[in-house]
Amino acid sequence: MAVLLTGGTGYIGSHTAVELINAGYGVVIADDLSNSEESVVDRIRMITGTAPVFYRADVKDRSKLEKIFAENDIEAVIHFAGFKAVGESVSEPLMYYRNNLDSALSVLETMKERGCTRFIFSSSATVYGMHNQVPFREDMPRSSTNPYGSTKLMIEMIMEDLCTADPSFCCVALRYFNPVGAHPSGLIGEKPSGVPNNLTPYIQQVASGIREKLYVFGDDYDTPDGTGVRDYIHVTDLAAGHLAAMKYSSDSRGFTAVNLGTGRGYSVLEMVRAFEKVNGVKIPYEISPRRPGDIASCYADVTKARELFGWEAGKGLEDMLRDAWNWERNRTASE
Ligand code: UFG
């Protein structure tokens, strides 16, 4: 028996592969390498001692999925594959809808045909939209503010409709807050292409001298220091949340959505200061205008994950920022 990870060589997928292998699961990865590298497969082997089965495959291609299901005994799918840059989704909406919706539909259709009924999906806190009050709870109304967020919301709706129509399915939407850090080995981590969109990868590149300074997007939000507040979670904690969801899905049915966060928010300036303190480097920054679409505060109510999965994040900001910098130095040294 094995778990299929679509997008399994990506940032969150690769850390989840490590967690699953360490817990004794067989892992099959399907990834088209559009935003990752095949060398990650070997790095997963170096960390765990076991190489996952790897297919270079675009999961929109049903024939490739059929082959993977025919050649492996797939008990569940964790669907990471998808485009994820919010800004790009605004300028290329058709590309985002086509890619993200087609891949989810193709995976679910193949699963239904094959009688594989456990589906875990990389959703996002972005589905809480602009109008809810923090902390975000899973039963709050959903909305989206950009095409990327709309694809997450639509796929959650597809999962709900499928579970209503076919009660044998168990579909779990994991709503990620802000994953940061990397595996403590420094062998896998996030590898942004071009200018990083996200805060910690940007800080890492300032620390390593690739970028001159950080632009802090707004200091006039309704938060303690005026800068945006987010719920940063260590990527290995996030990966462990997938393991907990796998266990949950083995004897549950129907649709459920679960927040994966720490329940604690930090501001941009708190992140900068913590990075400087933990890693002993200076991060020059400049206050710049707000980024369109950003909200003031985003953090999770983590009660449901604790009650349903028996899971909670264990690592703190120091671990996240130390491991992020360790990865950045390893990565730039090997390039
Ligand atoms: N920020 C800066 N400068 C930067 C980058 C970010 O000041 O160069 C600030 C942002 O304004 C925000 C905070 O740092 O206040 C975090 O920004 P990120 O881009 O790292 O993360 P977001 O919370 O904006 O977005 C993340 C994911 C999205 C997802 C969203 C859901 O990247 O995919 O969480 O809540 F949709």
Short mmCIF file of C-alpha atoms and ligand atoms in Angstrom, two decimals:
data_model
loop_
_atom_site.label_atom_id
_atom_site.label_comp_id
_atom_site.label_asym_id
_atom_site.label_seq_id
_atom_site.Cartn_x
_atom_site.Cartn_y
_atom_site.Cartn_z
CA MET A 1 0.00 0.00 0.00
CA ALA A 2 1.22 3.51 -0.74
CA VAL A 3 0.17 7.14 -0.52
CA LEU A 4 0.32 9.16 -3.75
CA LEU A 5 1.68 12.67 -3.31
CA THR A 6 0.98 14.88 -6.30
CA GLY A 7 3.46 17.74 -6.27
CA GLY A 8 5.54 15.64 -3.89
CA THR A 9 8.91 17.15 -4.82
CA GLY A 10 7.69 20.64 -3.89
CA TYR A 11 8.25 22.48 -0.61
CA ILE A 12 5.44 21.05 1.50
CA GLY A 13 5.15 17.78 -0.45
CA SER A 14 8.80 16.83 0.12
CA HIS A 15 8.61 17.43 3.88
CA THR A 16 5.39 15.40 4.01
CA ALA A 17 7.08 12.56 2.09
CA VAL A 18 9.76 12.47 4.82
CA GLU A 19 7.13 12.34 7.61
CA LEU A 20 5.17 9.58 5.89
CA ILE A 21 8.22 7.43 5.12
CA ASN A 22 9.47 7.83 8.70
CA ALA A 23 6.04 6.67 9.91
CA GLY A 24 6.26 3.53 7.75
CA TYR A 25 4.09 4.53 4.76
CA GLY A 26 5.00 3.68 1.18
CA VAL A 27 5.25 6.92 -0.81
CA VAL A 28 4.72 7.46 -4.53
CA ILE A 29 5.40 10.94 -5.91
CA ALA A 30 3.95 12.39 -9.12
CA ASP A 31 5.38 15.78 -10.05
CA ASP A 32 5.89 17.53 -13.39
CA LEU A 33 8.92 19.41 -11.95
CA SER A 34 7.44 22.74 -13.07
CA ASN A 35 8.48 24.27 -9.73
CA SER A 36 10.84 21.68 -8.22
CA GLU A 37 13.75 19.40 -9.06
CA GLU A 38 14.14 15.65 -9.35
CA SER A 39 17.17 15.75 -7.01
CA VAL A 40 14.67 16.21 -4.15
CA VAL A 41 13.79 12.51 -4.51
CA ASP A 42 17.34 11.56 -3.62
CA ARG A 43 17.43 14.05 -0.78
CA ILE A 44 14.31 12.43 0.70
CA ARG A 45 16.20 9.13 0.48
CA MET A 46 19.23 10.68 2.22
CA ILE A 47 17.05 11.83 5.12
CA THR A 48 14.87 8.74 5.52
CA GLY A 49 16.97 5.89 4.08
CA THR A 50 14.15 5.05 1.65
CA ALA A 51 13.64 6.47 -1.83
CA PRO A 52 10.03 7.23 -2.75
CA VAL A 53 8.77 5.92 -6.09
CA PHE A 54 8.93 8.86 -8.50
CA TYR A 55 6.98 9.62 -11.68
CA ARG A 56 7.64 12.73 -13.70
CA ALA A 57 4.01 13.37 -14.54
CA ASP A 58 1.57 16.21 -15.00
CA VAL A 59 -1.48 14.97 -13.10
CA LYS A 60 -3.81 16.78 -15.50
CA ASP A 61 -2.89 13.91 -17.83
CA ARG A 62 -5.36 11.13 -16.96
CA SER A 63 -3.34 8.49 -18.84
CA LYS A 64 -0.30 9.14 -16.62
CA LEU A 65 -2.45 8.84 -13.50
CA GLU A 66 -3.99 5.58 -14.77
CA LYS A 67 -0.50 4.17 -15.17
CA ILE A 68 0.50 5.22 -11.64
CA PHE A 69 -2.64 3.65 -10.17
CA ALA A 70 -2.13 0.49 -12.24
CA GLU A 71 1.48 0.09 -11.11
CA ASN A 72 0.97 0.88 -7.40
CA ASP A 73 -1.56 0.01 -4.71
CA ILE A 74 -2.63 3.56 -3.84
CA GLU A 75 -4.61 3.78 -0.58
CA ALA A 76 -4.88 7.59 -0.42
CA VAL A 77 -3.88 10.73 -2.31
CA ILE A 78 -2.46 13.93 -0.88
CA HIS A 79 -2.92 16.54 -3.59
CA PHE A 80 -0.27 19.28 -3.40
CA ALA A 81 0.19 19.91 -7.13
CA GLY A 82 -0.92 23.39 -8.12
CA PHE A 83 0.18 26.90 -8.97
CA LYS A 84 0.45 29.09 -5.89
CA ALA A 85 1.57 32.64 -6.66
CA VAL A 86 -1.23 35.04 -5.76
CA GLY A 87 0.03 37.94 -7.95
CA GLU A 88 0.61 35.72 -10.98
CA SER A 89 -2.92 34.32 -10.60
CA VAL A 90 -4.30 37.85 -10.98
CA SER A 91 -2.44 38.42 -14.27
CA GLU A 92 -2.89 34.84 -15.58
CA PRO A 93 -6.31 33.75 -14.29
CA LEU A 94 -7.07 31.26 -17.06
CA MET A 95 -3.77 29.49 -16.52
CA TYR A 96 -4.55 29.18 -12.79
CA TYR A 97 -8.12 27.95 -13.24
CA ARG A 98 -7.11 25.49 -15.96
CA ASN A 99 -4.15 24.08 -14.08
CA ASN A 100 -5.47 23.91 -10.53
CA LEU A 101 -9.02 22.80 -11.31
CA ASP A 102 -8.07 20.32 -14.05
CA SER A 103 -5.46 18.62 -11.92
CA ALA A 104 -7.84 18.22 -8.94
CA LEU A 105 -10.64 16.89 -11.18
CA SER A 106 -8.33 14.52 -12.98
CA VAL A 107 -7.05 13.09 -9.67
CA LEU A 108 -10.56 12.75 -8.19
CA GLU A 109 -11.98 11.13 -11.35
CA THR A 110 -9.18 8.58 -11.42
CA MET A 111 -9.62 7.87 -7.70
CA LYS A 112 -13.36 7.33 -8.10
CA GLU A 113 -12.84 4.93 -10.99
CA ARG A 114 -10.26 3.01 -9.02
CA GLY A 115 -12.24 2.91 -5.77
CA CYS A 116 -9.61 4.94 -3.91
CA THR A 117 -11.62 7.19 -1.60
CA ARG A 118 -9.20 9.04 0.71
CA PHE A 119 -8.30 12.51 -0.58
CA ILE A 120 -6.32 15.13 1.35
CA PHE A 121 -5.99 18.56 -0.22
CA SER A 122 -3.60 21.51 0.21
CA SER A 123 -6.09 24.27 0.87
CA SER A 124 -5.20 27.64 2.32
CA ALA A 125 -6.17 30.21 4.91
CA THR A 126 -6.83 32.41 1.88
CA VAL A 127 -10.38 30.92 1.81
CA TYR A 128 -11.24 33.01 4.92
CA GLY A 129 -11.24 36.08 2.63
CA MET A 130 -11.19 39.68 3.87
CA HIS A 131 -14.21 39.89 6.18
CA ASN A 132 -13.80 37.38 9.02
CA GLN A 133 -12.42 38.21 12.47
CA VAL A 134 -9.28 36.45 13.72
CA PRO A 135 -8.75 33.78 14.91
CA PHE A 136 -10.16 32.02 11.85
CA ARG A 137 -12.43 29.05 12.59
CA GLU A 138 -13.28 26.36 10.05
CA ASP A 139 -17.03 27.11 10.19
CA MET A 140 -16.61 30.76 9.15
CA PRO A 141 -17.95 31.86 5.75
CA ARG A 142 -15.48 31.45 2.89
CA SER A 143 -14.65 33.85 0.10
CA SER A 144 -11.76 34.62 -2.18
CA THR A 145 -9.92 37.73 -3.25
CA ASN A 146 -7.89 36.44 -6.21
CA PRO A 147 -7.99 33.58 -8.77
CA TYR A 148 -5.51 31.48 -6.76
CA GLY A 149 -7.80 31.68 -3.72
CA SER A 150 -10.83 30.97 -5.90
CA THR A 151 -9.27 27.71 -7.10
CA LYS A 152 -8.74 26.64 -3.46
CA LEU A 153 -12.35 27.52 -2.63
CA MET A 154 -13.74 25.80 -5.74
CA ILE A 155 -11.78 22.62 -5.07
CA GLU A 156 -13.11 22.55 -1.49
CA MET A 157 -16.64 22.83 -2.97
CA ILE A 158 -15.93 20.01 -5.43
CA MET A 159 -14.77 17.85 -2.51
CA GLU A 160 -17.96 18.62 -0.55
CA ASP A 161 -20.22 17.81 -3.50
CA LEU A 162 -18.35 14.58 -4.17
CA CYS A 163 -18.72 13.49 -0.53
CA THR A 164 -22.45 14.23 -0.66
CA ALA A 165 -22.86 12.20 -3.85
CA ASP A 166 -20.55 9.35 -2.82
CA PRO A 167 -20.53 8.72 0.95
CA SER A 168 -17.62 6.30 0.66
CA PHE A 169 -15.25 9.25 0.14
CA CYS A 170 -13.24 10.94 2.88
CA CYS A 171 -12.06 14.37 1.73
CA VAL A 172 -9.96 16.55 4.04
CA ALA A 173 -9.11 20.16 3.16
CA LEU A 174 -6.05 21.25 5.12
CA ARG A 175 -6.06 25.02 5.37
CA TYR A 176 -2.42 26.04 5.63
CA PHE A 177 -1.43 29.23 7.34
CA ASN A 178 2.14 30.46 6.62
CA PRO A 179 4.64 27.61 6.34
CA VAL A 180 8.27 28.60 6.94
CA GLY A 181 11.58 26.92 7.72
CA ALA A 182 13.03 23.76 6.29
CA HIS A 183 14.07 20.28 7.30
CA PRO A 184 16.73 20.59 10.05
CA SER A 185 19.14 18.53 7.89
CA GLY A 186 19.31 21.46 5.45
CA LEU A 187 18.72 19.00 2.58
CA ILE A 188 15.22 20.10 1.55
CA GLY A 189 13.43 23.43 1.78
CA GLU A 190 11.72 26.08 -0.29
CA LYS A 191 13.40 27.16 -3.49
CA PRO A 192 11.62 30.20 -4.87
CA SER A 193 12.25 31.03 -8.51
CA GLY A 194 12.88 34.74 -9.16
CA VAL A 195 12.01 37.38 -6.60
CA PRO A 196 10.38 35.68 -3.59
CA ASN A 197 6.75 36.67 -2.95
CA ASN A 198 6.75 35.45 0.64
CA LEU A 199 8.27 37.12 3.65
CA THR A 200 10.75 34.56 5.01
CA PRO A 201 12.32 33.56 1.67
CA TYR A 202 12.79 37.30 1.02
CA ILE A 203 14.40 37.85 4.44
CA GLN A 204 16.69 34.86 3.77
CA GLN A 205 17.86 36.41 0.50
CA VAL A 206 18.53 39.75 2.22
CA ALA A 207 20.55 37.89 4.87
CA SER A 208 22.63 36.14 2.23
CA GLY A 209 23.25 39.37 0.31
CA ILE A 210 21.21 38.46 -2.81
CA ARG A 211 18.87 41.39 -2.04
CA GLU A 212 19.77 44.72 -0.51
CA LYS A 213 16.85 45.18 1.86
CA LEU A 214 13.38 44.01 2.77
CA TYR A 215 10.39 46.12 1.76
CA VAL A 216 7.87 46.01 4.59
CA PHE A 217 4.45 46.26 2.94
CA GLY A 218 2.65 48.80 5.13
CA ASP A 219 3.06 49.94 8.74
CA ASP A 220 -0.40 51.44 9.20
CA TYR A 221 -2.47 48.29 9.74
CA ASP A 222 -4.62 47.86 12.81
CA THR A 223 -2.04 45.64 14.54
CA PRO A 224 0.22 46.27 17.58
CA ASP A 225 3.13 47.67 15.50
CA GLY A 226 1.18 48.49 12.33
CA THR A 227 2.71 45.72 10.20
CA GLY A 228 0.85 42.62 9.00
CA VAL A 229 0.38 39.73 11.43
CA ARG A 230 0.51 36.10 10.26
CA ASP A 231 0.47 32.61 11.74
CA TYR A 232 3.87 31.15 10.78
CA ILE A 233 4.19 27.38 11.14
CA HIS A 234 7.32 25.24 10.83
CA VAL A 235 7.07 23.19 7.64
CA THR A 236 7.90 19.96 9.50
CA ASP A 237 4.97 20.62 11.88
CA LEU A 238 2.80 21.21 8.82
CA ALA A 239 4.04 17.93 7.33
CA ALA A 240 3.16 16.14 10.58
CA GLY A 241 -0.34 17.59 10.23
CA HIS A 242 -0.67 15.63 6.96
CA LEU A 243 0.34 12.44 8.73
CA ALA A 244 -2.38 13.13 11.31
CA ALA A 245 -4.90 13.72 8.49
CA MET A 246 -3.87 10.42 6.88
CA LYS A 247 -4.59 8.57 10.12
CA TYR A 248 -7.92 10.39 10.50
CA SER A 249 -8.98 9.49 6.94
CA SER A 250 -8.44 5.77 7.50
CA ASP A 251 -11.69 5.44 9.47
CA SER A 252 -13.66 8.59 8.62
CA ARG A 253 -16.01 9.57 5.81
CA GLY A 254 -17.31 12.81 4.33
CA PHE A 255 -15.82 16.28 3.93
CA THR A 256 -14.01 18.19 6.61
CA ALA A 257 -11.75 21.26 6.64
CA VAL A 258 -9.01 21.69 9.24
CA ASN A 259 -6.70 24.62 9.96
CA LEU A 260 -2.98 23.86 10.15
CA GLY A 261 -1.42 26.75 12.03
CA THR A 262 0.01 27.48 15.48
CA GLY A 263 -2.77 29.79 16.64
CA ARG A 264 -0.22 32.55 17.33
CA GLY A 265 0.41 35.58 15.11
CA TYR A 266 3.66 37.52 14.59
CA SER A 267 4.11 40.85 12.82
CA VAL A 268 6.54 41.49 9.97
CA LEU A 269 8.81 43.52 12.27
CA GLU A 270 8.72 40.79 14.94
CA MET A 271 9.84 38.34 12.25
CA VAL A 272 12.69 40.61 11.19
CA ARG A 273 13.89 41.08 14.78
CA ALA A 274 13.58 37.37 15.57
CA PHE A 275 15.56 36.44 12.43
CA GLU A 276 18.30 38.91 13.36
CA LYS A 277 18.50 37.63 16.94
CA VAL A 278 18.41 33.90 16.19
CA ASN A 279 20.86 34.01 13.30
CA GLY A 280 23.08 36.95 14.26
CA VAL A 281 22.62 38.79 10.94
CA LYS A 282 21.30 42.26 10.16
CA ILE A 283 18.21 42.64 7.97
CA PRO A 284 17.98 46.18 6.57
CA TYR A 285 14.41 47.15 5.74
CA GLU A 286 12.35 50.01 4.40
CA ILE A 287 8.68 50.69 5.00
CA SER A 288 6.86 50.72 1.67
CA PRO A 289 3.19 50.92 0.62
CA ARG A 290 0.68 48.19 1.44
CA ARG A 291 0.52 45.25 -0.98
CA PRO A 292 -2.91 45.11 -2.64
CA GLY A 293 -5.07 42.27 -1.29
CA ASP A 294 -3.19 41.88 2.02
CA ILE A 295 -5.18 41.74 5.25
CA ALA A 296 -4.03 43.09 8.62
CA SER A 297 -4.10 39.85 10.60
CA CYS A 298 -4.41 36.16 9.79
CA TYR A 299 -4.09 33.45 12.42
CA ALA A 300 -5.81 30.17 13.13
CA ASP A 301 -8.13 28.81 15.74
CA VAL A 302 -6.42 25.44 16.19
CA THR A 303 -9.06 23.70 18.34
CA LYS A 304 -10.40 21.48 15.54
CA ALA A 305 -6.99 20.05 14.58
CA ARG A 306 -6.34 19.22 18.22
CA GLU A 307 -9.74 17.59 18.75
CA LEU A 308 -10.09 15.76 15.43
CA PHE A 309 -6.46 14.82 14.70
CA GLY A 310 -4.82 14.99 18.12
CA TRP A 311 -2.24 17.19 16.38
CA GLU A 312 -0.69 20.52 17.25
CA ALA A 313 2.38 22.43 16.13
CA GLY A 314 5.32 22.01 18.49
CA LYS A 315 8.04 24.21 17.03
CA GLY A 316 8.47 27.91 17.69
CA LEU A 317 9.75 30.92 15.80
CA GLU A 318 13.39 30.25 16.72
CA ASP A 319 13.30 26.77 15.17
CA MET A 320 11.60 28.09 12.04
CA LEU A 321 14.03 30.94 11.45
CA ARG A 322 17.17 28.98 12.37
CA ASP A 323 16.21 26.15 9.99
CA ALA A 324 15.25 28.63 7.25
CA TRP A 325 18.68 30.26 7.42
CA ASN A 326 20.47 26.90 7.65
CA TRP A 327 18.71 25.81 4.46
CA GLU A 328 19.42 29.08 2.67
CA ARG A 329 23.16 28.82 3.44
CA ASN A 330 23.33 25.16 2.40
CA ARG A 331 21.42 25.86 -0.77
CA THR A 332 23.45 28.87 -1.88
CA ALA A 333 26.73 27.10 -0.98
CA SER A 334 25.85 24.13 -3.23
CA GLU A 335 24.84 26.26 -6.23
N1 UFG B 1 5.57 40.98 3.46
C1 UFG B 1 6.39 42.09 3.43
N2 UFG B 1 7.40 42.11 2.50
C2 UFG B 1 7.62 41.09 1.63
C3 UFG B 1 6.77 39.96 1.68
C4 UFG B 1 5.74 39.95 2.60
O1 UFG B 1 6.23 43.02 4.20
O2 UFG B 1 8.55 41.19 0.80
C5 UFG B 1 4.50 40.92 4.48
C6 UFG B 1 3.10 40.84 3.91
O3 UFG B 1 2.56 42.10 3.67
C7 UFG B 1 2.37 40.07 5.03
C8 UFG B 1 3.45 39.14 5.61
O4 UFG B 1 4.69 39.73 5.23
O5 UFG B 1 1.96 40.94 6.04
C9 UFG B 1 3.39 37.73 5.06
O6 UFG B 1 3.37 37.76 3.64
P1 UFG B 1 3.56 36.45 2.75
O7 UFG B 1 3.54 36.86 1.33
O8 UFG B 1 4.73 35.66 3.24
O9 UFG B 1 2.28 35.58 3.13
P2 UFG B 1 0.73 35.89 2.94
O10 UFG B 1 0.12 35.75 4.29
O11 UFG B 1 0.46 37.14 2.22
O12 UFG B 1 0.29 34.72 1.95
C10 UFG B 1 0.32 33.39 2.36
C11 UFG B 1 0.53 32.48 1.15
C12 UFG B 1 -0.65 32.55 0.22
C13 UFG B 1 -1.92 32.31 0.95
C14 UFG B 1 -2.04 33.18 2.17
C15 UFG B 1 -3.22 32.71 2.95
O13 UFG B 1 1.70 32.86 0.46
O14 UFG B 1 -0.50 31.54 -0.75
O15 UFG B 1 -0.88 33.05 2.99
O16 UFG B 1 -3.42 33.37 4.10
F1 UFG B 1 -2.97 32.56 0.14
#
